[in-house]
Every structure is written in C-alpha cells, then in structure tokens.
Amino acid sequence: MTIIDQPTTDTAAAPGVKPGRRLSVAPMMDWTDRHCRVFHRHISRHTWLYTEMVTTGALVYGDVERHLRFNEEEHPVALQLGGSDPTDLATSARLGEKWGYDEINLNCGCPSERVQKGAFGACLMAEPQLVADCVKAMRDAVSIDVTVKHRIGIDQTESYDFVRDFVGTVADAGCKTFIVHARNAILKGLSPKENREVPPLKYDFAYRLKREFPDFEIIINGGIKTEAEIDEHLRHIDGVMLGREAYHNPFVMATFDQRYYGDADAVVKSREQVIEAMIPYIRAQLALGEKGLKLNSITRHMLGLMTGLPGARQFRQVLSDSKKLAAGDANLLLEAAARLRTTA
Ligand SMILES: Cc1cc2nc3c(=O)[nH]c(=O)nc-3n(C[C@H](O)[C@H](O)[C@H](O)COP(=O)(O)O)c2cc1C
C-alpha cells in the first residue's frame, strides 16, 4: 500500500496535525462497537475510528476486558472516555494505551441527563480548568495523543469567545487536537437526539478556531454527509468527522482512502466484497460462543450498506427477519444481497 504523504486539500498541515485524522467516524453509543468498527474498516482502510464512550467508572470498577478489547484490524482506533476525575481518567487512559488504542479522546459534548449526573460530557465545557486538569493527568499517564471532543457552547451561550476560551485553556494543558461538534448542547429540556438536530450548526466557529490557533488540529463534526461538503470543510480545517451518515450510509467511505489519504493503491471494494469479507469474521465471532452475541449483534450495523441502491429496503428486510436471524447463519448476508440483485 502506498501512502502519498501530501495533504490532498488546501489546508497546509500544521505541526501536530495527524493526516490520519483527516476523516473519522464519530464515537456513537450502542453503534460504533467493535463489530461496527470492523465492518467500517472493510470499507475504508484509513478512516480514523472511535469507540463508543466508555466511562471511567466502567473501567475503574467494571469489566475492563469487556469494554476495551478490540480486533487488531480496527487500527487506527481511538478510545473515547467519559469522566471528570483526573485520577480516574489517568487510570483509564493508561488502560487504553495498554490495550493498544491509538488515541484517548475525552467526551465534553454529550448532553444526556445521565451523563450530567456523573458531571461529565457537555457540562464540562462550563469548567475549562477542570478539563485542562483532566487532560494534563491523562497526558502525564500516556504517550499516545489525548484529544477532546466538544460543542461550541452550552445552553444559551451564543458567543464565539466561550469556545475560544475553552480551547485556549485546555490547550494550555497540552491538548492540541479538538473535535468540534459545531452546535451548542442544551443541557435541560432537549433529549440527546434533539441535541443533535435542534441547536443550529455554526461551522464558522470551528473555522475561526483554526484561524486563531493555526497550529492546533481542528476537526469539524455535525451534519456532514457528502464528499462535496467534506471538500469544502477541508479548505478551512484539518479533518472531518462523520457520525450518522457514516452509520446509515457506510459506503460513503468507500472512496475515502484514495480521495483523502492519497492511497493510490487502495482498492475500492464492492459492497458484495465487503459482505464476503465480513462473513468469516462473523462466523469466527459466533464460534467463540460469547454470552449474548447473536448474528444480529453484528449484522445490525450493516443494514445501511445498500443505502441509495434499488432494493436497499429488501436487503434490510431480510436482515431484519427475526426468524432468519435466529438461525445464526452468516450466509443470511448473501441471501439479502441476492434479493437486491433480483430487485435491481
Ligand atoms: C446513536 C448516537 C450515539 C452517540 N454517542 C456519542 C458518544 O458516545 N460520544 C460522543 O462524543 N458523541 C456521541 N454521539 C454524537 C456523535 O459523535 C456526533 O457528534 C453527532 O452525531 C453529530 O455528528 P453527525 O451529524 O455527523 O451525526 C452520538 C450520536 C449518535 C447518533
């Protein structure tokens, strides 16, 4: 595989900017588990992947292996942590590095009430010095990158200065990579889902951060779907993170290796080849006999593979048939794909 080490965009790479994070798939609870990440990896070799948020409580007091194990082929993969206690975050970050993650990311963007009760997520944006202390503790504990994912404001804050001061304070602790979900988080009155749709997107705030802190790596997130949109953002900032679009229409990533990583040798697999690559993985996982792991635990992440093609609905229908799924045969994917061909 040949990686052409040149930015494919107008943004000159600042020191500390990792070309690897030019494109990434967002951390998404319940969605970007290790099976989903393996599936995404079969579509794009280079796109940077994130885990679901893992709380420090789950790592300090819980089953570390259950939360941290992942498959070698997922690299590069970042562990997202949720927490606000510097000591626990340092312990968790150390575990993440030990398990082989490529980056530790701190969640300062989740607005859910459950997360607020634990005093972390988006409400941390009101306490930039605490976030800086957390970042410092994690950086002291690990040698991999420590990054922060955050919003542009909380509740009714409208001023750019709020996010600029947040980034400035956290950067003083050594964080140089900021993933900006470019809308406010409303901490009371909106559900997490509404918080991803209702507050307006202000991409310009992220662009301004890049202008003001040119040496930092600024990655933009929120509502981005098409290559044209990605290209436009990359004229202003260092990287683009896709969430829901990557999940619901994962084949959007099929061209990323060539287009955004300059990997001239990258082979764009067909959707059928992605399915063929997943079948041995699924069989091997099911053969492990892990408690609770079913065919659907893996195939549910693949429902969007045919998005945009005639027959995509039939593909999803076959993969959602509980009787067929109960048989636990990975060949169900081939049956679903065949349905697509007869529909097309
Ligand atoms: C189902 C779901 C779960 C999410 N879980 C997390 C999470 O664990 N950590 C996080 O930082 N953001 C989480 N998010 C927010 C996404 O990372 C992303 O910031 C948001 O969806 C906006 O990007 P998009 O418009 O490209 O989807 C979640 C989003 C969704 C849809």
Short mmCIF file of C-alpha atoms and ligand atoms in Angstrom, two decimals:
data_model
loop_
_atom_site.label_atom_id
_atom_site.label_comp_id
_atom_site.label_asym_id
_atom_site.label_seq_id
_atom_site.Cartn_x
_atom_site.Cartn_y
_atom_site.Cartn_z
CA MET A 1 0.00 0.00 0.00
CA THR A 2 1.46 3.37 -0.99
CA ILE A 3 0.58 6.38 1.08
CA ILE A 4 1.32 9.61 -0.68
CA ASP A 5 2.36 11.85 2.16
CA GLN A 6 0.79 15.01 0.87
CA PRO A 7 -2.31 16.82 2.01
CA THR A 8 -4.99 16.37 -0.62
CA THR A 9 -6.56 19.64 0.49
CA ASP A 10 -5.71 23.31 0.65
CA THR A 11 -5.08 23.12 4.38
CA ALA A 12 -1.33 23.05 4.91
CA ALA A 13 -0.65 20.53 7.67
CA ALA A 14 0.25 22.35 10.88
CA PRO A 15 2.75 20.78 13.27
CA GLY A 16 0.93 18.15 15.31
CA VAL A 17 -1.78 17.61 12.73
CA LYS A 18 -2.05 13.90 12.02
CA PRO A 19 -3.07 13.20 8.41
CA GLY A 20 -4.62 10.05 9.87
CA ARG A 21 -7.46 12.01 11.40
CA ARG A 22 -8.39 13.75 8.17
CA LEU A 23 -11.55 11.63 8.08
CA SER A 24 -13.09 9.89 11.05
CA VAL A 25 -16.21 8.12 12.21
CA ALA A 26 -17.70 9.65 15.36
CA PRO A 27 -18.00 7.86 18.68
CA MET A 28 -21.61 6.68 18.91
CA MET A 29 -23.02 4.79 21.89
CA ASP A 30 -24.57 1.46 21.00
CA TRP A 31 -23.49 1.91 17.40
CA THR A 32 -19.70 2.08 17.00
CA ASP A 33 -18.91 -1.09 18.89
CA ARG A 34 -16.04 -3.32 17.80
CA HIS A 35 -18.16 -5.21 15.26
CA CYS A 36 -19.29 -1.99 13.64
CA ARG A 37 -15.70 -0.79 13.51
CA VAL A 38 -14.51 -3.98 11.79
CA PHE A 39 -17.27 -3.51 9.23
CA HIS A 40 -16.28 0.12 8.64
CA ARG A 41 -12.65 -0.94 8.34
CA HIS A 42 -13.58 -3.23 5.47
CA ILE A 43 -14.89 -0.17 3.64
CA SER A 44 -12.05 2.22 4.43
CA ARG A 45 -8.55 1.22 5.48
CA HIS A 46 -7.51 4.64 6.76
CA THR A 47 -10.54 6.46 8.16
CA TRP A 48 -9.90 7.01 11.87
CA LEU A 49 -12.38 5.14 14.08
CA TYR A 50 -13.67 5.92 17.57
CA THR A 51 -15.15 3.65 20.21
CA GLU A 52 -18.42 4.36 21.94
CA MET A 53 -17.90 6.44 25.06
CA VAL A 54 -16.60 4.30 27.92
CA THR A 55 -16.98 5.81 31.38
CA THR A 56 -14.13 5.84 33.85
CA GLY A 57 -16.46 4.09 36.30
CA ALA A 58 -16.82 1.17 33.89
CA LEU A 59 -13.05 0.85 33.66
CA VAL A 60 -12.06 1.57 37.25
CA TYR A 61 -14.76 -0.64 38.81
CA GLY A 62 -16.03 -2.77 35.93
CA ASP A 63 -15.04 -5.43 33.45
CA VAL A 64 -12.09 -3.86 31.63
CA GLU A 65 -11.79 -6.58 29.04
CA ARG A 66 -15.44 -6.34 28.05
CA HIS A 67 -15.11 -2.60 27.48
CA LEU A 68 -11.67 -2.39 25.91
CA ARG A 69 -10.97 -5.44 23.80
CA PHE A 70 -10.97 -4.87 20.09
CA ASN A 71 -9.74 -6.51 16.90
CA GLU A 72 -6.28 -5.80 15.52
CA GLU A 73 -7.69 -4.86 12.12
CA GLU A 74 -9.57 -1.90 13.65
CA HIS A 75 -6.42 0.25 13.85
CA PRO A 76 -6.24 3.21 13.82
CA VAL A 77 -8.80 3.34 16.60
CA ALA A 78 -9.33 5.87 19.40
CA LEU A 79 -10.84 5.19 22.81
CA GLN A 80 -13.35 7.79 23.94
CA LEU A 81 -13.59 8.26 27.69
CA GLY A 82 -16.34 9.85 29.74
CA GLY A 83 -15.39 11.17 33.14
CA SER A 84 -14.28 14.22 35.10
CA ASP A 85 -11.98 12.90 37.76
CA PRO A 86 -8.35 13.43 36.72
CA THR A 87 -7.08 10.39 38.64
CA ASP A 88 -9.72 8.04 37.23
CA LEU A 89 -9.20 9.45 33.74
CA ALA A 90 -5.45 8.92 34.05
CA THR A 91 -6.04 5.32 35.15
CA SER A 92 -8.48 4.75 32.28
CA ALA A 93 -6.21 6.37 29.71
CA ARG A 94 -3.34 4.17 30.89
CA LEU A 95 -5.55 1.11 30.42
CA GLY A 96 -6.47 2.34 26.94
CA GLU A 97 -2.84 2.69 25.96
CA LYS A 98 -2.05 -0.73 27.42
CA TRP A 99 -4.81 -2.31 25.36
CA GLY A 100 -3.31 -0.77 22.24
CA TYR A 101 -5.55 2.18 21.36
CA ASP A 102 -4.03 4.86 19.14
CA GLU A 103 -5.59 7.88 20.87
CA ILE A 104 -7.51 8.78 24.00
CA ASN A 105 -10.40 11.19 23.50
CA LEU A 106 -12.29 12.96 26.27
CA ASN A 107 -16.01 13.48 25.79
CA CYS A 108 -17.02 17.10 26.51
CA GLY A 109 -20.01 17.06 24.20
CA CYS A 110 -22.58 14.56 25.43
CA PRO A 111 -25.69 16.34 26.80
CA SER A 112 -27.57 13.35 28.28
CA GLU A 113 -29.02 13.73 31.78
CA ARG A 114 -27.36 10.52 32.90
CA VAL A 115 -24.00 11.90 31.88
CA GLN A 116 -24.72 15.23 33.58
CA LYS A 117 -25.47 13.40 36.84
CA GLY A 118 -21.98 11.97 36.61
CA ALA A 119 -20.84 15.59 35.95
CA PHE A 120 -19.16 14.88 32.64
CA GLY A 121 -19.88 15.24 28.95
CA ALA A 122 -21.00 18.65 27.67
CA CYS A 123 -21.47 20.18 31.12
CA LEU A 124 -17.67 20.04 31.45
CA MET A 125 -17.48 22.91 28.99
CA ALA A 126 -18.51 25.17 31.87
CA GLU A 127 -15.35 24.09 33.70
CA PRO A 128 -12.45 24.51 31.28
CA GLN A 129 -9.86 24.43 34.05
CA LEU A 130 -11.15 21.06 35.25
CA VAL A 131 -10.97 19.75 31.67
CA ALA A 132 -7.40 21.08 31.47
CA ASP A 133 -6.57 19.23 34.73
CA CYS A 134 -8.11 16.05 33.29
CA VAL A 135 -6.15 16.42 30.05
CA LYS A 136 -2.92 17.02 31.93
CA ALA A 137 -3.46 13.96 34.12
CA MET A 138 -4.11 11.81 31.04
CA ARG A 139 -1.17 13.22 29.11
CA ASP A 140 1.10 12.55 32.05
CA ALA A 141 -0.14 8.97 32.10
CA VAL A 142 0.19 8.03 28.41
CA SER A 143 2.37 8.71 25.40
CA ILE A 144 -0.40 8.47 22.79
CA ASP A 145 -2.41 11.56 21.76
CA VAL A 146 -5.01 12.92 24.14
CA THR A 147 -7.77 14.77 22.29
CA VAL A 148 -11.03 16.48 23.27
CA LYS A 149 -14.43 16.35 21.56
CA HIS A 150 -16.70 19.21 22.49
CA ARG A 151 -19.53 21.52 21.42
CA ILE A 152 -19.31 25.22 20.60
CA GLY A 153 -21.31 26.27 23.64
CA ILE A 154 -23.80 25.16 26.24
CA ASP A 155 -27.37 26.30 26.73
CA GLN A 156 -27.88 29.91 25.63
CA THR A 157 -24.22 30.84 25.15
CA GLU A 158 -24.00 32.39 21.72
CA SER A 159 -20.58 33.99 21.78
CA TYR A 160 -17.56 32.54 19.98
CA ASP A 161 -15.41 33.69 22.91
CA PHE A 162 -16.82 30.89 25.06
CA VAL A 163 -15.46 28.10 22.86
CA ARG A 164 -12.26 30.03 22.14
CA ASP A 165 -11.54 30.39 25.88
CA PHE A 166 -12.39 26.72 26.42
CA VAL A 167 -9.98 25.60 23.71
CA GLY A 168 -7.30 28.04 24.87
CA THR A 169 -7.46 26.81 28.47
CA VAL A 170 -7.47 23.12 27.54
CA ALA A 171 -4.63 23.66 25.09
CA ASP A 172 -2.51 25.07 27.91
CA ALA A 173 -2.61 21.56 29.39
CA GLY A 174 -1.12 20.18 26.18
CA CYS A 175 -4.14 19.10 24.13
CA LYS A 176 -3.62 20.14 20.54
CA THR A 177 -6.45 18.27 18.82
CA PHE A 178 -10.03 19.46 19.16
CA ILE A 179 -13.04 17.78 17.59
CA VAL A 180 -15.73 20.40 17.36
CA HIS A 181 -19.36 19.32 17.12
CA ALA A 182 -20.36 22.69 15.77
CA ARG A 183 -23.57 23.30 17.68
CA ASN A 184 -24.49 24.12 21.29
CA ALA A 185 -25.57 21.47 23.77
CA ILE A 186 -28.77 22.32 25.58
CA LEU A 187 -28.41 20.70 28.97
CA LYS A 188 -32.04 20.97 30.10
CA GLY A 189 -35.14 20.35 28.02
CA LEU A 190 -33.73 18.62 24.94
CA SER A 191 -33.12 14.89 24.55
CA PRO A 192 -29.70 13.75 23.25
CA LYS A 193 -31.34 13.12 19.86
CA GLU A 194 -32.83 16.63 19.75
CA ASN A 195 -29.46 17.94 20.82
CA ARG A 196 -28.06 16.58 17.58
CA GLU A 197 -30.71 18.31 15.50
CA VAL A 198 -32.21 21.41 17.09
CA PRO A 199 -29.34 23.74 18.04
CA PRO A 200 -28.13 25.39 14.83
CA LEU A 201 -24.84 24.36 13.28
CA LYS A 202 -22.22 27.11 13.22
CA TYR A 203 -19.35 25.75 11.20
CA ASP A 204 -17.79 29.17 11.16
CA PHE A 205 -16.94 28.83 14.86
CA ALA A 206 -14.74 25.83 14.05
CA TYR A 207 -13.15 27.69 11.13
CA ARG A 208 -12.41 30.63 13.41
CA LEU A 209 -10.76 28.32 15.92
CA LYS A 210 -8.47 27.06 13.16
CA ARG A 211 -7.64 30.60 12.12
CA GLU A 212 -6.97 31.66 15.68
CA PHE A 213 -4.99 28.53 16.62
CA PRO A 214 -3.37 27.54 13.33
CA ASP A 215 -1.01 25.07 14.99
CA PHE A 216 -3.81 23.06 16.55
CA GLU A 217 -5.56 20.23 14.80
CA ILE A 218 -9.20 21.23 14.43
CA ILE A 219 -11.68 18.63 13.29
CA ILE A 220 -15.23 19.53 12.42
CA ASN A 221 -18.33 17.46 13.13
CA GLY A 222 -22.08 17.80 12.79
CA GLY A 223 -24.50 17.22 9.92
CA ILE A 224 -21.85 16.44 7.30
CA LYS A 225 -22.88 13.96 4.62
CA THR A 226 -21.37 14.36 1.17
CA GLU A 227 -17.94 14.48 -0.42
CA ALA A 228 -18.71 18.00 -1.63
CA GLU A 229 -19.36 19.09 1.95
CA ILE A 230 -16.22 17.34 3.18
CA ASP A 231 -14.13 19.01 0.47
CA GLU A 232 -15.46 22.42 1.44
CA HIS A 233 -14.72 21.90 5.15
CA LEU A 234 -11.20 20.67 4.39
CA ARG A 235 -10.47 24.01 2.79
CA HIS A 236 -10.79 25.52 6.27
CA ILE A 237 -9.87 22.91 8.85
CA ASP A 238 -7.79 19.75 9.28
CA GLY A 239 -10.30 16.97 9.47
CA VAL A 240 -13.93 15.96 9.17
CA MET A 241 -15.78 13.58 11.47
CA LEU A 242 -18.91 11.86 10.21
CA GLY A 243 -21.43 10.36 12.62
CA ARG A 244 -24.89 9.35 11.49
CA GLU A 245 -24.11 9.44 7.78
CA ALA A 246 -21.22 7.01 8.23
CA TYR A 247 -23.52 4.69 10.15
CA HIS A 248 -26.61 4.87 7.95
CA ASN A 249 -24.75 5.08 4.65
CA PRO A 250 -21.38 3.48 5.37
CA PHE A 251 -20.47 3.06 1.73
CA VAL A 252 -19.93 6.82 1.61
CA MET A 253 -16.48 5.90 2.97
CA ALA A 254 -15.59 3.70 0.00
CA THR A 255 -13.61 6.41 -1.76
CA PHE A 256 -12.01 7.98 1.31
CA ASP A 257 -8.69 6.08 1.14
CA GLN A 258 -7.93 7.31 -2.35
CA ARG A 259 -9.54 10.69 -2.14
CA TYR A 260 -8.49 11.93 1.29
CA TYR A 261 -5.48 9.79 2.17
CA GLY A 262 -3.87 9.74 -1.25
CA ASP A 263 -3.58 5.95 -1.06
CA ALA A 264 -3.17 5.35 -4.76
CA ASP A 265 -3.18 1.58 -4.31
CA ALA A 266 -6.34 1.44 -2.24
CA VAL A 267 -8.80 -0.94 -3.79
CA VAL A 268 -12.37 0.25 -3.64
CA LYS A 269 -14.24 -2.90 -2.70
CA SER A 270 -17.72 -3.52 -3.98
CA ARG A 271 -20.50 -3.82 -1.43
CA GLU A 272 -20.60 -7.56 -2.16
CA GLN A 273 -16.88 -7.83 -1.42
CA VAL A 274 -17.46 -6.07 1.90
CA ILE A 275 -20.11 -8.67 2.71
CA GLU A 276 -17.77 -11.51 1.69
CA ALA A 277 -15.08 -10.06 3.93
CA MET A 278 -17.46 -9.85 6.88
CA ILE A 279 -18.76 -13.42 6.70
CA PRO A 280 -15.61 -15.16 8.03
CA TYR A 281 -15.38 -12.52 10.76
CA ILE A 282 -18.98 -13.13 11.79
CA ARG A 283 -18.51 -16.91 11.77
CA ALA A 284 -15.38 -16.63 13.90
CA GLN A 285 -17.10 -14.33 16.39
CA LEU A 286 -20.15 -16.58 16.70
CA ALA A 287 -17.90 -19.61 17.13
CA LEU A 288 -16.45 -18.03 20.26
CA GLY A 289 -19.82 -18.63 21.92
CA GLU A 290 -19.73 -15.32 23.77
CA LYS A 291 -22.75 -14.84 26.01
CA GLY A 292 -25.37 -12.65 24.33
CA LEU A 293 -23.61 -12.40 20.98
CA LYS A 294 -26.01 -13.15 18.15
CA LEU A 295 -25.85 -12.83 14.39
CA ASN A 296 -27.86 -9.64 14.65
CA SER A 297 -25.33 -8.11 17.08
CA ILE A 298 -23.05 -7.77 14.06
CA THR A 299 -25.36 -7.61 11.04
CA ARG A 300 -27.44 -4.78 12.59
CA HIS A 301 -24.56 -2.45 11.80
CA MET A 302 -24.69 -3.45 8.14
CA LEU A 303 -28.31 -2.55 7.42
CA GLY A 304 -27.28 0.67 5.69
CA LEU A 305 -24.73 -0.91 3.36
CA MET A 306 -27.00 -0.75 0.33
CA THR A 307 -28.37 2.74 1.03
CA GLY A 308 -29.17 4.52 -2.20
CA LEU A 309 -29.47 1.37 -4.33
CA PRO A 310 -32.74 -0.02 -5.63
CA GLY A 311 -33.55 -2.96 -3.38
CA ALA A 312 -31.92 -1.46 -0.30
CA ARG A 313 -35.22 -1.91 1.56
CA GLN A 314 -35.42 -5.61 0.67
CA PHE A 315 -31.81 -6.03 1.81
CA ARG A 316 -32.72 -4.50 5.16
CA GLN A 317 -35.90 -6.56 5.39
CA VAL A 318 -34.07 -9.86 5.02
CA LEU A 319 -31.51 -8.78 7.60
CA SER A 320 -34.27 -7.74 9.99
CA ASP A 321 -36.21 -11.02 9.78
CA SER A 322 -36.05 -12.34 13.32
CA LYS A 323 -36.70 -15.97 12.31
CA LYS A 324 -33.89 -15.94 9.80
CA LEU A 325 -31.58 -14.15 12.20
CA ALA A 326 -32.32 -16.71 14.91
CA ALA A 327 -30.78 -19.42 12.71
CA GLY A 328 -27.47 -17.64 13.25
CA ASP A 329 -26.12 -18.32 9.75
CA ALA A 330 -23.87 -15.57 8.36
CA ASN A 331 -24.91 -16.61 4.84
CA LEU A 332 -28.05 -14.59 5.51
CA LEU A 333 -26.00 -11.66 4.24
CA LEU A 334 -25.63 -13.37 0.87
CA GLU A 335 -29.34 -14.07 0.77
CA ALA A 336 -30.04 -10.39 1.50
CA ALA A 337 -27.61 -9.26 -1.20
CA ALA A 338 -29.16 -11.65 -3.73
CA ARG A 339 -32.54 -10.08 -3.02
CA LEU A 340 -31.02 -6.80 -4.01
CA ARG A 341 -29.84 -8.15 -7.33
CA THR A 342 -33.26 -9.56 -8.19
CA THR A 343 -34.87 -6.24 -7.31
CA ALA A 344 -32.44 -4.12 -9.25
C1 LIG B 1 -26.60 6.97 18.49
C2 LIG B 1 -25.59 8.04 18.80
C3 LIG B 1 -24.75 7.89 19.88
C4 LIG B 1 -23.78 8.87 20.17
N1 LIG B 1 -22.90 8.64 21.18
C5 LIG B 1 -21.86 9.51 21.38
C6 LIG B 1 -20.81 9.22 22.29
O1 LIG B 1 -20.77 8.16 22.92
N2 LIG B 1 -19.83 10.15 22.42
C7 LIG B 1 -19.81 11.32 21.71
O2 LIG B 1 -18.90 12.13 21.86
N3 LIG B 1 -20.79 11.60 20.84
C8 LIG B 1 -21.78 10.72 20.64
N4 LIG B 1 -22.72 10.98 19.69
C9 LIG B 1 -22.63 12.21 18.88
C10 LIG B 1 -21.79 11.97 17.63
O3 LIG B 1 -20.47 11.59 17.97
C11 LIG B 1 -21.75 13.23 16.74
O4 LIG B 1 -21.11 14.26 17.45
C12 LIG B 1 -23.14 13.69 16.36
O5 LIG B 1 -23.95 12.61 15.91
C13 LIG B 1 -23.07 14.76 15.25
O6 LIG B 1 -22.44 14.26 14.09
P1 LIG B 1 -23.31 13.79 12.81
O7 LIG B 1 -24.25 14.90 12.48
O8 LIG B 1 -22.30 13.53 11.73
O9 LIG B 1 -24.07 12.54 13.23
C14 LIG B 1 -23.70 10.03 19.38
C15 LIG B 1 -24.56 10.17 18.28
C16 LIG B 1 -25.48 9.19 17.98
C17 LIG B 1 -26.37 9.35 16.76
#
